[in-house]
Amino acid sequence: MISDFIPNIPDTGQKRIVIAGGGFGGLKAARKLAYNNFQIVLLDKNNYHQFQPLFYQVATSGLEPAAIAFPLRKVFQKKTNVHFRMARIEEVHPEINEITTSIGKLHYDYLILATGVSTNYFGMQQVKENSIPMKSISEAIYLRNYILKNYEAALQQTVTSEIEAFMTICVVGGGPTGVELAGALAEMKRYILPKDYPELDFSLMKVYLFEASGKLLNGMSAQASSKAEKYLRRMGVNIFPGTAVKDYDGKTITLANGKKINSKTLVWAAGVTGKPIAGIPAELITRTNRILVDEVNLILGYPNIFAIGDICCMKTVNYPNGHPQVAQVAIQQARLVANNIIRIEKNKPKRPFHYINKGAMATIGRNLAVADLPGFRVHGFIAWILWLFVHLMSLVGIKNRFLIFINWVWNYITFDQSLRLLIKPKIKH
């Protein structure tokens, strides 16, 4: 039984800002506001910040999970005005400036919702039950274990069709996550897995990539999409643009065109949806569960509740359906909201949000990437180097950057990945 209010958060007389979510947006807002005269309470279901763009490298044994995670408490060790609690926000009570969480209630003066999004299965229950999402470190670890377990199981089969089903991996979704994962799997097939499983015939291993729209990397340029498809096909990935997955029972994938593919592994990276929060009126929620906000990221009709990042939808002339759900939007909105709260307290007018598009990029494999940057586009080796640099510098913590850099150098030189560990969680009965 939880207490009514979260204990051990003192009333200091400072204005209390509650931030729900420790992702890119929530962490940025907390770090900026922590240097001002506020009490900050940061909530997240995990006690760490996770670097989502590199989930696929954990899933394919390229990086340790700890290399792309950073303890949230460590970020604020020296800030006595910041309190972290491992909790989920469950309901907002705007009329009394209060929220209900999984560990108790909490009063706020300002509330920032940065809860992010979850996997969207578009109502397909069997797909949800049998496919593997990749929206968290734990899911990436699960996928790594699942792939390795299937290859161990393939060694025990004698029927060719069964061996092929265990070895074949299907990825649904042609965005950056799907493209990068498919490329990494193709490289594992070429360089890594045959050395670990010499008894298996790797001509039976197929990597499929399905995308319901007509092209890969839909948010990027036609050139980037074309190059990505060319690189992936050259690496042996079977690409099906304009092909939707309609069902999956754990053994057989059913496509919209009626074709069926046997595979024990389906990775779902095809879409996202917001996580509904009780207390936010239904008329402020879009079809994909994003919360409608005004030009300063205030939820429509509420003077002290902000929403930032993937969970919010700010309709503008350039973005009539809301801004793209990428890290840069969340970071820029967090910076603006933090500044606007400071301005409110100083009785200064709030400033509107203007998204500065810094470009988009995706890596396909060794020496291969595509990048759409302001004013120019690059692909191949130069884009790959840019991708490495940008992602390395975006990580939280110098130690994490160092560990990942060493891992990347080692993998590049040796054509190997040393983290193929099938670690099963112990369950007490």
PDB file of C-alpha atoms in Angstrom, residues 30-177:
ATOM      1  CA  ALA A  30      16.061  18.920 -15.661  1.00  0.00           C
ATOM      2  CA  ARG A  31      19.726  19.733 -16.274  1.00  0.00           C
ATOM      3  CA  LYS A  32      18.944  23.262 -17.393  1.00  0.00           C
ATOM      4  CA  LEU A  33      16.457  24.044 -14.628  1.00  0.00           C
ATOM      5  CA  ALA A  34      18.676  22.521 -11.928  1.00  0.00           C
ATOM      6  CA  TYR A  35      20.944  25.573 -12.053  1.00  0.00           C
ATOM      7  CA  ASN A  36      18.092  27.893 -11.086  1.00  0.00           C
ATOM      8  CA  ASN A  37      16.134  28.495  -7.887  1.00  0.00           C
ATOM      9  CA  PHE A  38      13.640  25.654  -8.348  1.00  0.00           C
ATOM     10  CA  GLN A  39      13.019  22.310  -6.758  1.00  0.00           C
ATOM     11  CA  ILE A  40      13.129  19.658  -9.481  1.00  0.00           C
ATOM     12  CA  VAL A  41      11.483  16.253  -9.140  1.00  0.00           C
ATOM     13  CA  LEU A  42      12.385  13.913 -12.012  1.00  0.00           C
ATOM     14  CA  LEU A  43      10.316  10.755 -12.485  1.00  0.00           C
ATOM     15  CA  ASP A  44      11.118   7.785 -14.703  1.00  0.00           C
ATOM     16  CA  LYS A  45      10.238   4.091 -14.656  1.00  0.00           C
ATOM     17  CA  ASN A  46      13.972   3.308 -14.974  1.00  0.00           C
ATOM     18  CA  ASN A  47      16.803   4.749 -12.885  1.00  0.00           C
ATOM     19  CA  TYR A  48      18.865   5.472 -15.986  1.00  0.00           C
ATOM     20  CA  HIS A  49      18.827   7.502 -19.178  1.00  0.00           C
ATOM     21  CA  GLN A  50      19.036   5.311 -22.270  1.00  0.00           C
ATOM     22  CA  PHE A  51      20.508   6.280 -25.627  1.00  0.00           C
ATOM     23  CA  GLN A  52      17.885   4.954 -28.030  1.00  0.00           C
ATOM     24  CA  PRO A  53      19.768   5.358 -31.354  1.00  0.00           C
ATOM     25  CA  LEU A  54      22.173   2.580 -30.336  1.00  0.00           C
ATOM     26  CA  PHE A  55      19.660  -0.008 -29.119  1.00  0.00           C
ATOM     27  CA  TYR A  56      20.235  -2.005 -32.290  1.00  0.00           C
ATOM     28  CA  GLN A  57      23.947  -2.373 -31.457  1.00  0.00           C
ATOM     29  CA  VAL A  58      23.059  -3.909 -28.093  1.00  0.00           C
ATOM     30  CA  ALA A  59      20.602  -6.231 -29.851  1.00  0.00           C
ATOM     31  CA  THR A  60      23.293  -7.389 -32.293  1.00  0.00           C
ATOM     32  CA  SER A  61      26.012  -7.898 -29.637  1.00  0.00           C
ATOM     33  CA  GLY A  62      28.026  -4.858 -30.673  1.00  0.00           C
ATOM     34  CA  LEU A  63      27.774  -2.921 -27.396  1.00  0.00           C
ATOM     35  CA  GLU A  64      27.235  -3.633 -23.721  1.00  0.00           C
ATOM     36  CA  PRO A  65      23.918  -2.315 -22.341  1.00  0.00           C
ATOM     37  CA  ALA A  66      25.766  -0.238 -19.739  1.00  0.00           C
ATOM     38  CA  ALA A  67      27.620   1.622 -22.501  1.00  0.00           C
ATOM     39  CA  ILE A  68      24.427   3.328 -23.696  1.00  0.00           C
ATOM     40  CA  ALA A  69      22.839   3.910 -20.281  1.00  0.00           C
ATOM     41  CA  PHE A  70      23.676   6.509 -17.646  1.00  0.00           C
ATOM     42  CA  PRO A  71      22.347   6.527 -14.050  1.00  0.00           C
ATOM     43  CA  LEU A  72      20.005   9.474 -13.575  1.00  0.00           C
ATOM     44  CA  ARG A  73      20.973   9.886  -9.942  1.00  0.00           C
ATOM     45  CA  LYS A  74      24.614  10.264 -10.943  1.00  0.00           C
ATOM     46  CA  VAL A  75      23.756  13.161 -13.257  1.00  0.00           C
ATOM     47  CA  PHE A  76      22.429  15.180 -10.321  1.00  0.00           C
ATOM     48  CA  GLN A  77      24.675  14.008  -7.475  1.00  0.00           C
ATOM     49  CA  LYS A  78      25.849  17.540  -6.722  1.00  0.00           C
ATOM     50  CA  LYS A  79      22.456  19.236  -7.119  1.00  0.00           C
ATOM     51  CA  THR A  80      20.621  19.191  -3.784  1.00  0.00           C
ATOM     52  CA  ASN A  81      17.549  20.785  -5.359  1.00  0.00           C
ATOM     53  CA  VAL A  82      16.982  17.809  -7.678  1.00  0.00           C
ATOM     54  CA  HIS A  83      15.147  14.692  -6.487  1.00  0.00           C
ATOM     55  CA  PHE A  84      14.790  11.545  -8.581  1.00  0.00           C
ATOM     56  CA  ARG A  85      12.128   8.911  -8.060  1.00  0.00           C
ATOM     57  CA  MET A  86      11.708   5.687  -9.986  1.00  0.00           C
ATOM     58  CA  ALA A  87       8.006   5.914 -10.753  1.00  0.00           C
ATOM     59  CA  ARG A  88       5.405   6.189 -13.504  1.00  0.00           C
ATOM     60  CA  ILE A  89       2.986   9.073 -13.800  1.00  0.00           C
ATOM     61  CA  GLU A  90      -0.561   7.706 -13.784  1.00  0.00           C
ATOM     62  CA  GLU A  91      -2.926  10.676 -13.602  1.00  0.00           C
ATOM     63  CA  VAL A  92      -2.869  14.462 -13.707  1.00  0.00           C
ATOM     64  CA  HIS A  93      -5.174  16.557 -11.519  1.00  0.00           C
ATOM     65  CA  PRO A  94      -4.821  20.056 -13.047  1.00  0.00           C
ATOM     66  CA  GLU A  95      -7.476  21.629 -10.848  1.00  0.00           C
ATOM     67  CA  ILE A  96      -5.322  21.088  -7.732  1.00  0.00           C
ATOM     68  CA  ASN A  97      -1.848  21.043  -9.354  1.00  0.00           C
ATOM     69  CA  GLU A  98      -1.231  17.454  -8.366  1.00  0.00           C
ATOM     70  CA  ILE A  99      -0.281  14.165 -10.016  1.00  0.00           C
ATOM     71  CA  THR A 100      -0.779  10.551  -9.046  1.00  0.00           C
ATOM     72  CA  THR A 101       2.200   8.277  -9.632  1.00  0.00           C
ATOM     73  CA  SER A 102       2.887   4.588  -9.088  1.00  0.00           C
ATOM     74  CA  ILE A 103       4.451   5.430  -5.696  1.00  0.00           C
ATOM     75  CA  GLY A 104       2.181   8.193  -4.445  1.00  0.00           C
ATOM     76  CA  LYS A 105       0.899  11.692  -5.106  1.00  0.00           C
ATOM     77  CA  LEU A 106       2.927  14.827  -5.713  1.00  0.00           C
ATOM     78  CA  HIS A 107       2.147  18.531  -5.840  1.00  0.00           C
ATOM     79  CA  TYR A 108       3.643  20.688  -8.603  1.00  0.00           C
ATOM     80  CA  ASP A 109       3.877  24.330  -9.584  1.00  0.00           C
ATOM     81  CA  TYR A 110       4.923  23.393 -13.104  1.00  0.00           C
ATOM     82  CA  LEU A 111       4.586  20.011 -14.781  1.00  0.00           C
ATOM     83  CA  ILE A 112       6.585  18.880 -17.814  1.00  0.00           C
ATOM     84  CA  LEU A 113       5.371  15.714 -19.539  1.00  0.00           C
ATOM     85  CA  ALA A 114       8.209  14.036 -21.436  1.00  0.00           C
ATOM     86  CA  THR A 115       6.978  10.469 -21.273  1.00  0.00           C
ATOM     87  CA  GLY A 116       7.878   9.509 -24.829  1.00  0.00           C
ATOM     88  CA  VAL A 117       6.123   6.864 -26.887  1.00  0.00           C
ATOM     89  CA  SER A 118       5.718   3.110 -27.067  1.00  0.00           C
ATOM     90  CA  THR A 119       5.463   0.594 -29.902  1.00  0.00           C
ATOM     91  CA  ASN A 120       2.392   0.830 -32.131  1.00  0.00           C
ATOM     92  CA  TYR A 121       1.042  -2.517 -33.353  1.00  0.00           C
ATOM     93  CA  PHE A 122      -1.895  -0.937 -35.193  1.00  0.00           C
ATOM     94  CA  GLY A 123      -4.389  -3.171 -33.399  1.00  0.00           C
ATOM     95  CA  MET A 124      -2.781  -6.475 -34.455  1.00  0.00           C
ATOM     96  CA  GLN A 125      -2.929  -8.505 -31.240  1.00  0.00           C
ATOM     97  CA  GLN A 126      -1.079 -11.581 -32.541  1.00  0.00           C
ATOM     98  CA  VAL A 127       1.753  -9.408 -33.814  1.00  0.00           C
ATOM     99  CA  LYS A 128       1.961  -7.724 -30.411  1.00  0.00           C
ATOM    100  CA  GLU A 129       2.092 -11.062 -28.608  1.00  0.00           C
ATOM    101  CA  ASN A 130       4.651 -12.757 -30.859  1.00  0.00           C
ATOM    102  CA  SER A 131       6.948 -10.060 -32.249  1.00  0.00           C
ATOM    103  CA  ILE A 132       9.842  -8.334 -30.476  1.00  0.00           C
ATOM    104  CA  PRO A 133       9.844  -4.522 -30.103  1.00  0.00           C
ATOM    105  CA  MET A 134      12.990  -2.480 -29.567  1.00  0.00           C
ATOM    106  CA  LYS A 135      12.042   0.628 -27.594  1.00  0.00           C
ATOM    107  CA  SER A 136      14.182   0.003 -24.501  1.00  0.00           C
ATOM    108  CA  ILE A 137      17.492  -1.483 -23.422  1.00  0.00           C
ATOM    109  CA  SER A 138      15.709  -4.435 -21.835  1.00  0.00           C
ATOM    110  CA  GLU A 139      13.960  -5.185 -25.134  1.00  0.00           C
ATOM    111  CA  ALA A 140      17.275  -4.925 -26.989  1.00  0.00           C
ATOM    112  CA  ILE A 141      18.836  -7.424 -24.560  1.00  0.00           C
ATOM    113  CA  TYR A 142      15.835  -9.695 -24.977  1.00  0.00           C
ATOM    114  CA  LEU A 143      16.253  -9.592 -28.762  1.00  0.00           C
ATOM    115  CA  ARG A 144      19.952 -10.431 -28.456  1.00  0.00           C
ATOM    116  CA  ASN A 145      19.141 -13.411 -26.236  1.00  0.00           C
ATOM    117  CA  TYR A 146      16.317 -14.488 -28.524  1.00  0.00           C
ATOM    118  CA  ILE A 147      18.481 -14.491 -31.657  1.00  0.00           C
ATOM    119  CA  LEU A 148      21.285 -16.448 -29.959  1.00  0.00           C
ATOM    120  CA  LYS A 149      18.798 -18.904 -28.449  1.00  0.00           C
ATOM    121  CA  ASN A 150      17.315 -19.545 -31.896  1.00  0.00           C
ATOM    122  CA  TYR A 151      20.737 -20.309 -33.349  1.00  0.00           C
ATOM    123  CA  GLU A 152      21.391 -22.759 -30.543  1.00  0.00           C
ATOM    124  CA  ALA A 153      18.007 -24.323 -31.322  1.00  0.00           C
ATOM    125  CA  ALA A 154      18.818 -24.462 -35.053  1.00  0.00           C
ATOM    126  CA  LEU A 155      21.725 -26.783 -34.259  1.00  0.00           C
ATOM    127  CA  GLN A 156      19.246 -29.292 -32.827  1.00  0.00           C
ATOM    128  CA  GLN A 157      17.081 -29.428 -35.969  1.00  0.00           C
ATOM    129  CA  THR A 158      17.385 -31.975 -38.792  1.00  0.00           C
ATOM    130  CA  VAL A 159      14.703 -30.659 -41.160  1.00  0.00           C
ATOM    131  CA  THR A 160      15.988 -27.931 -43.503  1.00  0.00           C
ATOM    132  CA  SER A 161      12.784 -25.856 -43.358  1.00  0.00           C
ATOM    133  CA  GLU A 162      12.936 -25.784 -39.555  1.00  0.00           C
ATOM    134  CA  ILE A 163      16.606 -24.775 -39.554  1.00  0.00           C
ATOM    135  CA  GLU A 164      15.805 -21.965 -41.986  1.00  0.00           C
ATOM    136  CA  ALA A 165      12.915 -20.754 -39.805  1.00  0.00           C
ATOM    137  CA  PHE A 166      15.186 -20.500 -36.763  1.00  0.00           C
ATOM    138  CA  MET A 167      17.914 -18.701 -38.723  1.00  0.00           C
ATOM    139  CA  THR A 168      15.726 -16.248 -40.644  1.00  0.00           C
ATOM    140  CA  ILE A 169      15.161 -12.820 -39.086  1.00  0.00           C
ATOM    141  CA  CYS A 170      12.454 -10.429 -40.265  1.00  0.00           C
ATOM    142  CA  VAL A 171      12.408  -6.714 -39.482  1.00  0.00           C
ATOM    143  CA  VAL A 172       9.239  -4.651 -39.945  1.00  0.00           C
ATOM    144  CA  GLY A 173       9.688  -0.913 -40.401  1.00  0.00           C
ATOM    145  CA  GLY A 174      11.958   0.906 -42.828  1.00  0.00           C
ATOM    146  CA  GLY A 175      12.831   3.860 -40.618  1.00  0.00           C
ATOM    147  CA  PRO A 176      16.312   4.404 -39.145  1.00  0.00           C
ATOM    148  CA  THR A 177      15.853   1.678 -36.509  1.00  0.00           C
TER     149      THR A 177
END
